[in-house]
Each structure stands twice: as structure tokens, then as C-alpha cells.
């Protein structure tokens, strides 16, 4: 990256490298890795996903952090949480703290995807004099136009395979729903397989359910055109996640006028309240009952249109393109003659 002689490096992922000296904008999508270390991947999973041959990256981050004064990087509240975290003896968790601290310290600007994540970053990390902007995510353009005729003959979940996504609960509830229904709709889960060991275990369970006669499938990393087609078939979107920094699938469900079953997390509970059918995400039988209710008695077209209008108004109000343009210009003007 440094050899490109770029004025600015923009990374859409929550990553930071001690080798990059180019001015950078880094995004923070969520802080679940700090708050819930039990959901973290193993070191071997990290090495496999990012094609690393050693844990040198993690070692370097942790060495850098050990040589810093924590009070220069963390707020009083952040120090309290970090001191509790060190008692766990988890190298990956310590590396997560180091990574966030390094990003905020060295990035020219940090972008968060929701006001909640923005406030959490400021609550835990020293941010005086730092540019920390809030620029919400936006749905892909494939949902801008009407989906036309709807079939509504599948149940749809868009999710990366991670513990926080609560997908095993989803499978448990689907089995319960299917066992109580004469003609259960198929369950289609589409998304990033994520870390190897967790993906293998989850996909293995999906395969076992298929062998047992349950119509459930996992589609890895599908294209926008395929997603649009899935939405035309969806009787409802199910998002059982324990934690979302933003929760883009919920927005996509509203924009596509697809009935939404979700937990109370992300912008759907802070910015778009009243637009989903909420579940606890832990109660046995709750999701299965909600699925059956929505399949038999779907929301009216008027309710679904109101949800789409609310999502469009939220997207319009948070003009992400303009916010990104302003942030980039503020950092590149010193390097170029911008008209």
C-alpha cells in the first residue's frame, strides 16, 4: 500500500496494520469482539481465514499494546473493561483491544456505522482530537426498484456464520416449526461462511438436517442478482442475531417489503422502531410460533409499504455518499487542489 504513493487508504474492514504509514480511514462496524470474547474465533481460524502462516500479526499488535501507556489509549471506563479482559488470558481478545486502540490512534479518520457504535467507541477509547464520523451503512442498489410479483415460498436469513448470529437457535426453531406444519416452507440461509471451524460445524448440521428430511440450505456469498431473486421468493426474513452494530439485512427486508422477524439489536431497534416483529432470540418455541403466524397471516401490503417508506426515509436522511465525500475531502485537500 505504501508503495502506491496514495494520498489516502480507505479500508472497509475493521483492520489495522502496523506496517501501513499511508494516511487511512478505517471503519468500525461493531464492538462485539470486545464485549463477548466467548464468541471470538481461535488463532488457527484467524490464520486460515486471512491466509496467515503464523501469528506474527497478532504478536506484533500485542507487543505494540504492551509498550503503550493504557491511559493514553483507553478511557477510565475502557481501562476498567480492559483490566477485566486481561484476567481471561485470551491472546486473541487482547489482540482485539490492541487492534481497536491502534486503529483509533493512528487512523487519519475512523468511521462507525451507527450512532450506538460511535458512542461506544468514545466511551471506551481516548478520542480527543480524533476524527470519528458516523456514516450508516446503505443497502445495495438492487433493492431500489420494485421486486414485482412475489412468490413468498421460502423463509430467508442473510447472515455470516458466527456465534453472535444465533444460527443454531434458528435451526432449532425451524425444526420445531416444520414438525408442527403440514407443508413447511424451505429455510434458505445465505451469507459468508466465516471462520473455518465454525462454518464446518454449522454446515455439517445443515447437512444432517437435510438427511433427516428438513428442507434447509446454506448458500455461501451470493451475488446481488441472486439476493434480489431470493427476496422475491421470501415469505419472511428472519434475523435472530444476538448483536448487530448496524443490521443491514433488516433494512433490506424493509426495502424489499418482506415481513421481518428479528431481535432487538442494531438500527431496527434504535432508528426504525416498530418496523419488525421482535423476538427474544433465546426462548424455545417463540420463533417457530412467529414464523407460523406470519406465513399464515402475513402483514398487509400497506404495512409493508410503510416499512419500505420508513427505510427509504432513513437512508435519505443519512446521506452516506455525501458524508463519505465530505470525510474524504477533509483529508485529501492538504494533498491536492480540489475544486
Short mmCIF file of N, CA, C and O in Angstrom, two decimals, residues 5 10 22 29 65 149 161 173 176 184 226 235 242 283 313 319 321 326:
data_model
loop_
_atom_site.label_atom_id
_atom_site.label_comp_id
_atom_site.label_asym_id
_atom_site.label_seq_id
_atom_site.Cartn_x
_atom_site.Cartn_y
_atom_site.Cartn_z
N UNK A 5 2.10 5.12 -3.21
CA UNK A 5 2.18 6.58 -3.05
C UNK A 5 0.80 7.23 -3.04
O UNK A 5 0.60 8.31 -3.61
N UNK A 10 -8.39 3.76 2.14
CA UNK A 10 -9.70 3.55 2.78
C UNK A 10 -9.94 2.06 2.89
O UNK A 10 -9.95 1.35 1.89
N UNK A 22 0.61 5.04 5.17
CA UNK A 22 -0.25 5.89 4.36
C UNK A 22 -1.43 6.37 5.21
O UNK A 22 -2.03 5.58 5.94
N UNK A 29 -17.43 -1.54 12.46
CA UNK A 29 -18.80 -1.99 12.26
C UNK A 29 -19.48 -2.36 13.57
O UNK A 29 -20.70 -2.24 13.70
N UNK A 65 0.91 -2.96 21.97
CA UNK A 65 0.00 -2.54 23.05
C UNK A 65 0.70 -2.57 24.40
O UNK A 65 0.51 -1.67 25.24
N UNK A 149 -43.74 -9.14 -9.02
CA UNK A 149 -44.56 -10.23 -8.50
C UNK A 149 -43.80 -11.05 -7.45
O UNK A 149 -42.65 -11.43 -7.64
N UNK A 161 -21.73 -16.83 9.16
CA UNK A 161 -21.74 -17.87 10.19
C UNK A 161 -20.83 -17.43 11.33
O UNK A 161 -19.60 -17.49 11.24
N UNK A 173 -35.43 -23.77 15.95
CA UNK A 173 -36.79 -23.27 15.79
C UNK A 173 -37.40 -23.69 14.45
O UNK A 173 -38.61 -23.92 14.36
N UNK A 176 -38.69 -27.15 14.87
CA UNK A 176 -39.93 -27.12 15.63
C UNK A 176 -41.09 -26.66 14.74
O UNK A 176 -42.17 -27.26 14.75
N UNK A 184 -44.26 -27.23 5.51
CA UNK A 184 -43.37 -26.14 5.93
C UNK A 184 -42.61 -25.54 4.74
O UNK A 184 -42.22 -26.26 3.82
N UNK A 226 -28.71 -12.69 -7.31
CA UNK A 226 -29.26 -13.85 -6.62
C UNK A 226 -30.03 -13.43 -5.37
O UNK A 226 -31.11 -13.96 -5.08
N UNK A 235 -41.13 -15.37 2.06
CA UNK A 235 -42.34 -15.12 2.84
C UNK A 235 -42.02 -14.24 4.03
O UNK A 235 -42.84 -13.45 4.48
N UNK A 242 -27.83 -12.09 18.10
CA UNK A 242 -27.70 -11.55 19.46
C UNK A 242 -27.22 -10.11 19.44
O UNK A 242 -27.56 -9.33 20.33
N UNK A 283 -35.82 -17.75 23.64
CA UNK A 283 -36.96 -18.51 24.15
C UNK A 283 -37.35 -19.65 23.23
O UNK A 283 -37.67 -19.43 22.05
N UNK A 313 -36.72 6.65 3.95
CA UNK A 313 -36.55 7.94 4.61
C UNK A 313 -35.29 7.95 5.47
O UNK A 313 -34.55 8.93 5.48
N UNK A 319 -27.46 10.62 4.38
CA UNK A 319 -26.88 10.61 3.03
C UNK A 319 -25.43 10.13 3.10
O UNK A 319 -24.49 10.91 3.20
N UNK A 321 -23.40 8.81 0.92
CA UNK A 321 -22.49 9.22 -0.15
C UNK A 321 -21.91 10.60 0.14
O UNK A 321 -20.70 10.82 -0.02
N UNK A 326 -17.54 14.14 2.11
CA UNK A 326 -17.05 15.19 3.00
C UNK A 326 -15.84 14.71 3.81
O UNK A 326 -14.87 15.45 4.00
#
